[in-house]
Short mmCIF file of N, CA and C in Angstrom, two decimals:
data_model
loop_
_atom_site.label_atom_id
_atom_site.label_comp_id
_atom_site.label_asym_id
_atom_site.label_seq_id
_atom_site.Cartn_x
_atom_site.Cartn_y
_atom_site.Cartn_z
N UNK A 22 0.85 -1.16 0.00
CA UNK A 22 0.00 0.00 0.00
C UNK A 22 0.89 1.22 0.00
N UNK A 23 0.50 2.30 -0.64
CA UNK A 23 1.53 3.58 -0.73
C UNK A 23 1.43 4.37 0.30
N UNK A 24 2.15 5.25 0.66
CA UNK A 24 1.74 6.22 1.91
C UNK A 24 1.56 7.29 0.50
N UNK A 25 0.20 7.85 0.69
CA UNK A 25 -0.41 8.87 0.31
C UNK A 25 0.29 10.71 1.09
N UNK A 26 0.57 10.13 2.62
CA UNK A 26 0.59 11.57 3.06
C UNK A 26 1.00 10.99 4.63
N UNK A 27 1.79 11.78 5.31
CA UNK A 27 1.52 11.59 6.55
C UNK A 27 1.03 13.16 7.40
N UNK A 28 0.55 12.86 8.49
CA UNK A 28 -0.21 13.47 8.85
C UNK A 28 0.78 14.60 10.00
N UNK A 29 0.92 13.79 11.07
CA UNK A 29 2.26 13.80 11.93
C UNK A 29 3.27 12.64 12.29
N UNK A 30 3.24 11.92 11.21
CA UNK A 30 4.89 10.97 11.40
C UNK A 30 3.98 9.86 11.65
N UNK A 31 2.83 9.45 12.11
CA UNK A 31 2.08 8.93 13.00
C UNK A 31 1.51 7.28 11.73
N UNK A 32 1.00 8.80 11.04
CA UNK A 32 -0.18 7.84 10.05
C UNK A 32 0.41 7.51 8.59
N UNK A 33 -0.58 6.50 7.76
CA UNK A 33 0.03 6.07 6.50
C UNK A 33 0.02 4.80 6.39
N UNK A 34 0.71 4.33 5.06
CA UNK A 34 0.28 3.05 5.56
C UNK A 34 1.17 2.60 5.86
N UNK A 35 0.84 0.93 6.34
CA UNK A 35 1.96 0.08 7.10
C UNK A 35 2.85 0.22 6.87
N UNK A 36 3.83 0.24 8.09
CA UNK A 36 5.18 1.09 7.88
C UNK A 36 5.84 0.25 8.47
N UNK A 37 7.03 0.24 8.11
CA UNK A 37 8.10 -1.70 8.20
C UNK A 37 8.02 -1.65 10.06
N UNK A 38 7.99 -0.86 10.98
CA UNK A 38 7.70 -1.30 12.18
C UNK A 38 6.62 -1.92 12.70
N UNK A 39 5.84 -1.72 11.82
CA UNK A 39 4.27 -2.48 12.54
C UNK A 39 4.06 -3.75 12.68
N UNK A 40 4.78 -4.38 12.06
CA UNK A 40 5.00 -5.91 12.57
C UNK A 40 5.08 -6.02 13.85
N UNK A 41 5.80 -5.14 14.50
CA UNK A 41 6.70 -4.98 15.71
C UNK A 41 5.60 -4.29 17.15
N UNK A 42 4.76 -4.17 16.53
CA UNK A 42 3.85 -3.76 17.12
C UNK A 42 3.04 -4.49 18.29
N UNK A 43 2.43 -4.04 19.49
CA UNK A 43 2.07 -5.62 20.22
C UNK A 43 0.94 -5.05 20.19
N UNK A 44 -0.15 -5.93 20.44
CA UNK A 44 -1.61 -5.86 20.06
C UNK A 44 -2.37 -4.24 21.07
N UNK A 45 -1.85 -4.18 22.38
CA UNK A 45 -2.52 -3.28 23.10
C UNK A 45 -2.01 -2.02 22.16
N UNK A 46 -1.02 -2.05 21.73
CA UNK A 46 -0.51 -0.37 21.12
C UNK A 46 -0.85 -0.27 19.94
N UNK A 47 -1.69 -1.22 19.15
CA UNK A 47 -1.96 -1.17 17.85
C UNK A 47 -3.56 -0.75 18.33
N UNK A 48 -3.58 -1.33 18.82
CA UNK A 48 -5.56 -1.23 18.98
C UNK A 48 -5.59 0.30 19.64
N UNK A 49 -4.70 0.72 20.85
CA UNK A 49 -4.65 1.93 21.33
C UNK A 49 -4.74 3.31 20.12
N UNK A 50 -3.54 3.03 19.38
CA UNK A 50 -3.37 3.76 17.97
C UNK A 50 -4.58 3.83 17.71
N UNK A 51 -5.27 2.77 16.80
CA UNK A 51 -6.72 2.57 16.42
C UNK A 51 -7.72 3.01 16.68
N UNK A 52 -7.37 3.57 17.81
CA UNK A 52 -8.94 4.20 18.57
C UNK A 52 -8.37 5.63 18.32
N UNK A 53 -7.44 6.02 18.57
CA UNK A 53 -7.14 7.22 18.13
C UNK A 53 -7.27 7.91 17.12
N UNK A 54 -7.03 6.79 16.06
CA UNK A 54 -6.78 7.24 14.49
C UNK A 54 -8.92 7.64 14.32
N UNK A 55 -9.02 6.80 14.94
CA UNK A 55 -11.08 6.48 15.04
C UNK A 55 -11.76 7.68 15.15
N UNK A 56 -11.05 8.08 16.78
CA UNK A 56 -11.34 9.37 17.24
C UNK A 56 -11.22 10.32 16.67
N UNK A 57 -9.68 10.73 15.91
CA UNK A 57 -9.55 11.93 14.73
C UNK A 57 -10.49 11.53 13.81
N UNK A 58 -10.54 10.81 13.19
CA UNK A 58 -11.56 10.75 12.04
C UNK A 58 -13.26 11.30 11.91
N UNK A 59 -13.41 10.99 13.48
CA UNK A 59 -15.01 11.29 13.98
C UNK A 59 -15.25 12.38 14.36
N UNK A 60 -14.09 13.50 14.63
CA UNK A 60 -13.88 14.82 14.78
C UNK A 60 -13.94 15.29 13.50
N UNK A 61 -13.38 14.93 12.62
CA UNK A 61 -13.65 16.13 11.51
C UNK A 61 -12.13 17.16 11.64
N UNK A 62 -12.69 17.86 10.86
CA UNK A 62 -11.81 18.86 10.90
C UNK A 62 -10.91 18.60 9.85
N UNK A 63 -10.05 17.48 9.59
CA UNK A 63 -9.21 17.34 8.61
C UNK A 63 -9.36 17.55 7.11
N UNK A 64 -8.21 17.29 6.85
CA UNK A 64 -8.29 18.08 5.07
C UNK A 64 -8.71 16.03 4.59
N UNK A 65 -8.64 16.44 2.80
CA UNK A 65 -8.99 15.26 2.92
C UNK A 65 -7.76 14.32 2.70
N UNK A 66 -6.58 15.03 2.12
CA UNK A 66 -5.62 14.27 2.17
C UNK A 66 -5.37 13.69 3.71
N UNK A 67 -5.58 14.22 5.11
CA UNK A 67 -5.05 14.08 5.97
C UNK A 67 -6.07 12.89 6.38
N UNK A 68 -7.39 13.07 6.21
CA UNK A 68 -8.34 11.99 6.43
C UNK A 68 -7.98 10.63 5.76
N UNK A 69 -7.52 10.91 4.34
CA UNK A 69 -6.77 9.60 3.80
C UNK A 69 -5.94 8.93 4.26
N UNK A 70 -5.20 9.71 5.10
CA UNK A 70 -3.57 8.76 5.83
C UNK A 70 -4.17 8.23 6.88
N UNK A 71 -5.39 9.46 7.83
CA UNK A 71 -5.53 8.47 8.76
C UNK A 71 -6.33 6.98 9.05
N UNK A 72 -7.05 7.02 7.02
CA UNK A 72 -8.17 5.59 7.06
C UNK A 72 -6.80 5.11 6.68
N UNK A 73 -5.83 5.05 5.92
CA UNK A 73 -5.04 4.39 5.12
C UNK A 73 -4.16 3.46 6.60
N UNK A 74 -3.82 4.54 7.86
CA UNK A 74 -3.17 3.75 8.88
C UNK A 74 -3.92 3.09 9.72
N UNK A 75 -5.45 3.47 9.93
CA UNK A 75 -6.35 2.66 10.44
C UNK A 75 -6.45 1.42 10.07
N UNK A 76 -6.52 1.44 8.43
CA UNK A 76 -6.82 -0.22 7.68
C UNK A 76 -5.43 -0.93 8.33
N UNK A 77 -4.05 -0.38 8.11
CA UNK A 77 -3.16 -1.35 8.25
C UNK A 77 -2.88 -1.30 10.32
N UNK A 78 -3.22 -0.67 11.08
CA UNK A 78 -3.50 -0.83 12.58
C UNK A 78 -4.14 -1.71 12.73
N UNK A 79 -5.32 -2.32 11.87
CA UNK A 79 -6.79 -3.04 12.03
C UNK A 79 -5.97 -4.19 11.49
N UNK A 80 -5.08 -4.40 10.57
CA UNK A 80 -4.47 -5.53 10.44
C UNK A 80 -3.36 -6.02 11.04
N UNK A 81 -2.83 -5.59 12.16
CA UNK A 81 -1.97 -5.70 12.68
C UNK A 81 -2.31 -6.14 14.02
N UNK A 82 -3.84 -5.65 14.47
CA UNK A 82 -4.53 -6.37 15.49
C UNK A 82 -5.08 -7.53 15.26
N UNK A 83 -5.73 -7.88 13.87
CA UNK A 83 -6.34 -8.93 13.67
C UNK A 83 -5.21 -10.72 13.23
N UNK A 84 -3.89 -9.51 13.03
CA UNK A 84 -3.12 -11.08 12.87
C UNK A 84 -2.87 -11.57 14.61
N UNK A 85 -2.68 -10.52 15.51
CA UNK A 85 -2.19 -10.95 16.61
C UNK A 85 -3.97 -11.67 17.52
N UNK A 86 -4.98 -11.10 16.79
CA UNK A 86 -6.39 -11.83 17.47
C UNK A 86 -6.44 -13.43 16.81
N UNK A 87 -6.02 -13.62 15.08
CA UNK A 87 -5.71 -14.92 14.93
C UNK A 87 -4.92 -15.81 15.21
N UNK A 88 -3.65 -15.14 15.67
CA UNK A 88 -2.85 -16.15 16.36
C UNK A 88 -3.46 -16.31 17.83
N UNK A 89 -3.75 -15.38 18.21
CA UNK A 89 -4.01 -16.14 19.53
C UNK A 89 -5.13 -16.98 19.69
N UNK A 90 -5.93 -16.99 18.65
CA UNK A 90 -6.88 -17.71 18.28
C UNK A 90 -6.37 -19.68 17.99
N UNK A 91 -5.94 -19.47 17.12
CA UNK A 91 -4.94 -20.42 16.81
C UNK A 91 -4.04 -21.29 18.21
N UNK A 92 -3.69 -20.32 18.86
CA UNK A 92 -3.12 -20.84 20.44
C UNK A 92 -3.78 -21.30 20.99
N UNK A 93 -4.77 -21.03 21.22
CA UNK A 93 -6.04 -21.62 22.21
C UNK A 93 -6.40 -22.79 21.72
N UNK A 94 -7.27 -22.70 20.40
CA UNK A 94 -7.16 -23.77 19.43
C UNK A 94 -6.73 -24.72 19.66
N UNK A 95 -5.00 -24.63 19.65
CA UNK A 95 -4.10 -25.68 19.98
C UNK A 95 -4.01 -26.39 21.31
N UNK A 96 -3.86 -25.20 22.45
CA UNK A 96 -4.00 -25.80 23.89
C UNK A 96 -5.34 -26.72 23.90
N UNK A 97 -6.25 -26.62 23.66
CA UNK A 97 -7.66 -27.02 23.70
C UNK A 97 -7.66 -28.49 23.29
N UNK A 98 -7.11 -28.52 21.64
CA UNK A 98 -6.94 -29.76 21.28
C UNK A 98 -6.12 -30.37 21.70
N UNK A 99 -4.96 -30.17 22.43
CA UNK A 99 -3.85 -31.14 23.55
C UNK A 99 -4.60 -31.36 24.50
N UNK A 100 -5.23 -30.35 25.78
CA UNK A 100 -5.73 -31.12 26.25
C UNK A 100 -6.68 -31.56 26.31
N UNK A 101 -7.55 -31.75 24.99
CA UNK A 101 -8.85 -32.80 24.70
C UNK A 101 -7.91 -34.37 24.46
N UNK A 102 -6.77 -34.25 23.76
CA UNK A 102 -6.06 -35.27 23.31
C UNK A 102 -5.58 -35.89 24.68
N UNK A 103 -5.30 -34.69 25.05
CA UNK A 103 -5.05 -35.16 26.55
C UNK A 103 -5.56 -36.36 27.54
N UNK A 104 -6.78 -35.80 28.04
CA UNK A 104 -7.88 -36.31 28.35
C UNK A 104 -8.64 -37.66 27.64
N UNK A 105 -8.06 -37.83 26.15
CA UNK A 105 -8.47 -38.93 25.83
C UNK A 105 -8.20 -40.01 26.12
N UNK A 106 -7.02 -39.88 26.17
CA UNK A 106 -5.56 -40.65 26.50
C UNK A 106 -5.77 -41.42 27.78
N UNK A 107 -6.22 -40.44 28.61
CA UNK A 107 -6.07 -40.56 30.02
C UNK A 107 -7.53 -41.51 30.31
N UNK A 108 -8.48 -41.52 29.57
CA UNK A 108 -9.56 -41.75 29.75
C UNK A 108 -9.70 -43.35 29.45
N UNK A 109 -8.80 -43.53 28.37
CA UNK A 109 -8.94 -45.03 27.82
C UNK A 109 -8.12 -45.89 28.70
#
C-alpha cells in the first residue's frame, strides 16, 4: 500500500515497524486514528492517511487476534487429546 501523506509521522500506511507492534498499542493507535476521524476537521488528504493507517492498525490487530486464536485452538486440542488418553 503507498503512503499517500503523513499526517504527523504517526499515520500512512503500514510502515516496516508495525509488525513490531504488540496488540494493546496497535488497537490503542486505532482508537485514536477512530477518534480523529469522527472529529472532523481534517483536510482530505489528511483523512486519507488516517483511514489508510487505520486499515493497516486493524491488520496488525487482527493477525495478533488470529494467532491467539490459533493458540487456544491448539492448547484445547492437547488437552482434549489429553484427556483422551487418560480416559482409555
Amino acid at each position: 500500500m503507498a503512503k499517500t501523506g503523513a499526517v504527523d509521522g504517526n499515520e500512512g500506511a503500514l510502515a516496516a515497524g508495525d509488525d513490531a507492534l504488540g496488540y494493546e498499542q496497535a488497537r490503542d493507535e486505532l482508537i485514536d486514528v477512530v477518534r480523529r476521524l469522527e472529529a472532523g476537521g481534517t483536510s482530505l488528504e489528511e483523512s486519507l492517511a488516517l483511514w489508510e493507517r487505520g486499515e493497516a492498525l486493524a491488520k496488525v490487530c487482527r493477525r495478533w487476534l488470529d494467532g491467539a486464536r490459533a493458540r487456544l485452538d491448539a492448547a484445547l486440542a492437547e488437552s482434549e487429546g489429553g484427556q483422551s488418553a487418560e480416559e482409555s
